[in-house]
Tab-separated table of C-alpha atoms in Angstrom:
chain	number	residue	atom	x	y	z
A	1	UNK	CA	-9.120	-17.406	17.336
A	2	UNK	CA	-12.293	-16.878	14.713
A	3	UNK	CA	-12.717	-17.270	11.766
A	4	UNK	CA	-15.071	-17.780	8.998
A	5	UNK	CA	-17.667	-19.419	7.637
A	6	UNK	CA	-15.331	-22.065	5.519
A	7	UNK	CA	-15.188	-25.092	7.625
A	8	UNK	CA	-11.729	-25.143	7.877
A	9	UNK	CA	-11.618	-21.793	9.582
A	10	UNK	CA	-14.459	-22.020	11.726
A	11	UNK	CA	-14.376	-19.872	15.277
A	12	UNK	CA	-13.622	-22.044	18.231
A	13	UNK	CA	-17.076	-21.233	19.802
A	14	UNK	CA	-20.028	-20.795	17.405
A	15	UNK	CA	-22.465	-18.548	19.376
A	16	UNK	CA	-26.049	-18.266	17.527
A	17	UNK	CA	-27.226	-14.735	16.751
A	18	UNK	CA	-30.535	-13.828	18.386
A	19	UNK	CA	-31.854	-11.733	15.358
A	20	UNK	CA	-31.239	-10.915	11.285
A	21	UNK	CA	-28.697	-7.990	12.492
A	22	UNK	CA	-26.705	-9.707	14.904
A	23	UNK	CA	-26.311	-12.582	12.148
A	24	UNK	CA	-25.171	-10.035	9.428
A	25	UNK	CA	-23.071	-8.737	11.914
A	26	UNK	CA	-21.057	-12.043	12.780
A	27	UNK	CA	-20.926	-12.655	9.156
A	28	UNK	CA	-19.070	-9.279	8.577
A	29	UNK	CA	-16.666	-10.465	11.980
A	30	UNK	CA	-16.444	-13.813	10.376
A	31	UNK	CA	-15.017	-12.103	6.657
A	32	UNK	CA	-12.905	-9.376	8.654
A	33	UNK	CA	-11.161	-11.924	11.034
A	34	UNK	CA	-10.155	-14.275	7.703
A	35	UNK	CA	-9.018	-11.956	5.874
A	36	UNK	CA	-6.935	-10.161	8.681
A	37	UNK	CA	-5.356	-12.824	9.663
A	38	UNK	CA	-4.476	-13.952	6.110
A	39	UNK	CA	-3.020	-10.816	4.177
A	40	UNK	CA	-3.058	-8.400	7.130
A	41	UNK	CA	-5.529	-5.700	8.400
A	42	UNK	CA	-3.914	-3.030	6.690
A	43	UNK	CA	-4.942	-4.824	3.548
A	44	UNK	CA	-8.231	-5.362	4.145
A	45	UNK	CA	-10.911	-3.244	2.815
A	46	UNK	CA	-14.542	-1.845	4.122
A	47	UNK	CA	-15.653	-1.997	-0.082
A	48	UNK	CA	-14.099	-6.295	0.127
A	49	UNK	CA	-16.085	-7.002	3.191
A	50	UNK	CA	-19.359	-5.350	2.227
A	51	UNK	CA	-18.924	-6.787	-1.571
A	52	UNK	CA	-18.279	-10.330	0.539
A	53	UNK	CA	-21.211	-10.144	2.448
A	54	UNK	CA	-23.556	-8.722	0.425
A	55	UNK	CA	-24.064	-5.689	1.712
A	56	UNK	CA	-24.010	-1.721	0.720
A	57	UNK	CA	-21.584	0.224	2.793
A	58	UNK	CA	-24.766	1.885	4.087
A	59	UNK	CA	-25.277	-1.671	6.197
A	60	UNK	CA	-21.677	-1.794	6.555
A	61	UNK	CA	-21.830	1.036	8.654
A	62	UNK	CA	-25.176	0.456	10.364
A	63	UNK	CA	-22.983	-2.252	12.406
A	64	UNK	CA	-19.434	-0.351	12.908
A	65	UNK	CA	-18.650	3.408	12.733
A	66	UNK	CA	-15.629	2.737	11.334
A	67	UNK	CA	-12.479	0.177	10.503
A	68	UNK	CA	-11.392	0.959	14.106
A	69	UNK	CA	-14.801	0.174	15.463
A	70	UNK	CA	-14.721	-2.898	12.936
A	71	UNK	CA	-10.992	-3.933	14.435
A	72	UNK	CA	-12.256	-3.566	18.107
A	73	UNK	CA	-15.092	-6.159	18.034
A	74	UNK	CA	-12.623	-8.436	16.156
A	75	UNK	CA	-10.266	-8.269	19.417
A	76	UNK	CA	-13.058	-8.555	21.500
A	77	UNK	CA	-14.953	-11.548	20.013
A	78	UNK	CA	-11.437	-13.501	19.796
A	79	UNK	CA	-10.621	-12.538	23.469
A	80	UNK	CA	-14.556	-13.975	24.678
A	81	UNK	CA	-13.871	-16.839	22.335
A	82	UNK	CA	-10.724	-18.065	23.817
A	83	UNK	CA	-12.413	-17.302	27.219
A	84	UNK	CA	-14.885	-20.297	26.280
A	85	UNK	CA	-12.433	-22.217	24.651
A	86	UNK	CA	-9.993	-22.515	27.746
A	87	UNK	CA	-12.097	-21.742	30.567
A	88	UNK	CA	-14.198	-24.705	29.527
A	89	UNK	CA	-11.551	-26.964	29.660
A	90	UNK	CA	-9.945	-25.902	33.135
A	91	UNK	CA	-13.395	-26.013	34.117
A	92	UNK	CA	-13.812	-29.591	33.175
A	93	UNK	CA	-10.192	-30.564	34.622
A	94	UNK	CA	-11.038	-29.497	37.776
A	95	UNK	CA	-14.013	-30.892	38.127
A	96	UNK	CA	-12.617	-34.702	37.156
A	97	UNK	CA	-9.618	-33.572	40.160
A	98	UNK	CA	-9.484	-31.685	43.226
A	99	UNK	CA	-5.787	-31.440	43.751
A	100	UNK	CA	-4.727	-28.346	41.876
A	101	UNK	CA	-1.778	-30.131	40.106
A	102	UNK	CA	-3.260	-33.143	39.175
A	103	UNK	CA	-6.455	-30.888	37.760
A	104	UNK	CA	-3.693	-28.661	36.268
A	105	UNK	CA	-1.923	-31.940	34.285
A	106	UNK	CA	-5.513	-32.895	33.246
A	107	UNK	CA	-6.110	-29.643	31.769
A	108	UNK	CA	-2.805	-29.842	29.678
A	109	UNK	CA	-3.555	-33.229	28.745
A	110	UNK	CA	-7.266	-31.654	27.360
A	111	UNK	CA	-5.463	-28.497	25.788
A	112	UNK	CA	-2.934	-30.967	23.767
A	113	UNK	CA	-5.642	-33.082	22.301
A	114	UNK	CA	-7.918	-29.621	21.720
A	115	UNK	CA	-4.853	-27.802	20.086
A	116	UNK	CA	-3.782	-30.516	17.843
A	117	UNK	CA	-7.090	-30.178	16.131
A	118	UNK	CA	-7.171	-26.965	16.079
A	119	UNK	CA	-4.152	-26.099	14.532
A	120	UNK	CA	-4.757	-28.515	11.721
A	121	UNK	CA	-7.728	-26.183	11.043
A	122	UNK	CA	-6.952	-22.227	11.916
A	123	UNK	CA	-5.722	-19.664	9.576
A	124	UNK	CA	-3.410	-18.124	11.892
A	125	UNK	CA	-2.799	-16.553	15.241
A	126	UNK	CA	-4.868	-12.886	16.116
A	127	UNK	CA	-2.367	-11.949	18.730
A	128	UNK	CA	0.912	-12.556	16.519
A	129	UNK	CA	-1.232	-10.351	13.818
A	130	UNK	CA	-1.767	-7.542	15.981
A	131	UNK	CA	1.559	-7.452	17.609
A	132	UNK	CA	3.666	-7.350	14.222
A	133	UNK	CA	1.390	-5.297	12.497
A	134	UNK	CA	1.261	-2.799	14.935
A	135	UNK	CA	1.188	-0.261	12.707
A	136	UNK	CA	-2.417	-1.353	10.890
A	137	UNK	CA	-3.915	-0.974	14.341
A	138	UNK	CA	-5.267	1.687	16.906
A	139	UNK	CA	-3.750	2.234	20.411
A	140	UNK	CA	-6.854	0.342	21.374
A	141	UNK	CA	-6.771	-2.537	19.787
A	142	UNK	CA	-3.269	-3.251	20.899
A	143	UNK	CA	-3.998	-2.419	24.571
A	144	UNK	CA	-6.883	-4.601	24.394
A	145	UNK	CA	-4.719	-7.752	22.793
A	146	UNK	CA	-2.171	-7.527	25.248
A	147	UNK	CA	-5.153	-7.025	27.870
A	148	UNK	CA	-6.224	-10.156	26.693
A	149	UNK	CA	-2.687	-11.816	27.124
A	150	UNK	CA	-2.509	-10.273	30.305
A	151	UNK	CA	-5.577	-12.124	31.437
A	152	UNK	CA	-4.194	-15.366	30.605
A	153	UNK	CA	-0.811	-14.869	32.152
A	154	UNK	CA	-2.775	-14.159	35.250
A	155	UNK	CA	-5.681	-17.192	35.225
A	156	UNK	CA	-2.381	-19.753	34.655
A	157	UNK	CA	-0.273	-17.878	37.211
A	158	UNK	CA	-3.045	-17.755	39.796
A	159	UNK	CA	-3.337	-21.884	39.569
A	160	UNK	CA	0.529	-22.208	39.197
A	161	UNK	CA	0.637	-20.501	42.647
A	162	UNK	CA	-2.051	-22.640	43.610
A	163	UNK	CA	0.046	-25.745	43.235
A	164	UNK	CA	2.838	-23.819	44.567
A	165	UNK	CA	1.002	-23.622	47.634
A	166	UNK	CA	0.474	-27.435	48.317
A	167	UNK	CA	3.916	-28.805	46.485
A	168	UNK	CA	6.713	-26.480	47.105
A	169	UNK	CA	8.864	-26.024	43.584
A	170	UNK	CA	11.717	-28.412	43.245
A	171	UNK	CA	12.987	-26.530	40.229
A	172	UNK	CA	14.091	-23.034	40.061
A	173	UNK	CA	11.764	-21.722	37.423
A	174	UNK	CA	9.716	-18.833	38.223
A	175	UNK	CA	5.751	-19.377	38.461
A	176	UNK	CA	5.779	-16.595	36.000
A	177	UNK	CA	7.891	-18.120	33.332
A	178	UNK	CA	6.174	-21.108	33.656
A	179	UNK	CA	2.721	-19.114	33.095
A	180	UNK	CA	4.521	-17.476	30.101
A	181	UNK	CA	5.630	-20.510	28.778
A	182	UNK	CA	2.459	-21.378	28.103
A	183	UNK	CA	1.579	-18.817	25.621
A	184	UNK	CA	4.670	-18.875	24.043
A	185	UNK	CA	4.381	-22.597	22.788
A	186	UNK	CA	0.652	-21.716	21.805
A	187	UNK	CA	1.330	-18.178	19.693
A	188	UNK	CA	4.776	-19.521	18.564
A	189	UNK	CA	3.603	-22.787	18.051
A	190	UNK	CA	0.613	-21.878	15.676
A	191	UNK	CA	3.552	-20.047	13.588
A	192	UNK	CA	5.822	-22.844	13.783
A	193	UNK	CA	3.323	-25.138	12.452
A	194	UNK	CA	2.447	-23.298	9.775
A	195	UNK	CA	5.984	-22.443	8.518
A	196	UNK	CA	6.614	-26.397	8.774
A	197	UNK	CA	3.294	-28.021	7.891
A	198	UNK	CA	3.447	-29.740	11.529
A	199	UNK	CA	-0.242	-29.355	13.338
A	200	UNK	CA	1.197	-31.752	16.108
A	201	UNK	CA	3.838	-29.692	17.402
A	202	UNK	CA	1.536	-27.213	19.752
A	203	UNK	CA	0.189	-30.397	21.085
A	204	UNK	CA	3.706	-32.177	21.440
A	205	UNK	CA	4.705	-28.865	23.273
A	206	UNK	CA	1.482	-28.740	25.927
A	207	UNK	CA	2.509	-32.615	26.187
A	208	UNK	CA	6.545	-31.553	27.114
A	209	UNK	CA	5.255	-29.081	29.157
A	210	UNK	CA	3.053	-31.397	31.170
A	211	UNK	CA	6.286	-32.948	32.011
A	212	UNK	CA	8.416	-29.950	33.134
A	213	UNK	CA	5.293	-29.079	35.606
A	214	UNK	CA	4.795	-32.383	37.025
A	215	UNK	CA	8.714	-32.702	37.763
A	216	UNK	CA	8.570	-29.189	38.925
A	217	UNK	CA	6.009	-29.392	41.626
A	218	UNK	CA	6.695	-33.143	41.928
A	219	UNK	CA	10.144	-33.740	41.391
């Protein structure tokens, strides 16, 4: 979920570059994840990038091999990103609650407020871009996205089991489509509220959510 340098697309988690290199480099990132997201990776140029960032392809290429290279740190910086972004925040919600429900409705309550900003703010979603342009990318990059999603599924599932554990289900939902659910009202939601100019609705949709857990576990 990166972006660039324009403050309305600004990464999630800024991370300061230790040297000249690793600060060109981010700035190429920062170009490269804009533009992808806006008009597609297919459509975005080596000669655009280096032009943007004031560079010759020479310097280009003194940071990534090649596009594939260049699409391959994109993935990865988004997926470390989002790692800070949400692990923060479950961090903090269990630290303000022990029970793992309660901690659980916290962190929903924390990723509403978060996501409400956020989508007033970000250009677009990296994992609906790499899924439905699957043709612009390398076998890679697509195992690595849905590694990423993967990861998620697994880090809500494991603390949906948690709860399981200590409140037996009232509903009949599956822990798994509950840990899906999730990241379908975050990737569809960014899409939704661009299509209808709504940056509340991923927050209204963490908020409805918040509901169908606490009944689920609580009844």
């Amino acid at each position: 979920m990166s972006g660039g340098h324009d403050e309305k697309t600004a990464p999630l988690v800024q991370f300061e570059p230790r040297s000249k290199g690793e600060r060109t480099r981010e700035r190429i990132l920062d170009l490269a994840y804009d533009s992808v997201i806006r008009k597609g990776f297919a459509a975005t140029s080596i000669e655009e990038l280096v032009e943007a960032a004031g560079l010759t392809k020479s310097g280009f290429f003194y940071h990534f091999k090649d596009k594939n290279e260049l699409a391959h740190a994109i993935v990865e910086r988004y997926a470390d990103q989002n790692q800070h972004f949400i692990g923060d925040m479950a961090a903090r919600a269990r630290e303000l609650h022990d029970d793992p429900l309660h901690s659980f409705l916290i962190f929903l309550k924390l990723y509403a407020e978060a996501m409400e900003d956020l989508a007033a703010n970000h250009p677009g979603c990296m994992v609906a871009t790499v899924t439905f342009q699957d043709m612009s990318w390398d076998q890679e990059t697509r195992r690595m996205t849905a590694r990423s999603v993967q990861g998620w599924r697994g880090v809500f599932m494991a603390w949906l089991q948690e709860i399981a554990d200590v409140y037996p289900p009232k509903g009949k939902a599956e822990l798994g489509d509950l840990a899906d659910a999730i990241l379908a009202f975050t990737y569809g939601g960014m899409t939704l509220s661009k299509a209808l100019g709504d940056t509340r609705i991923i927050a209204r949709q963490a908020l409805m959510f918040r509901e169908t857990v606490r009944l689920h576990f609580q009844g």
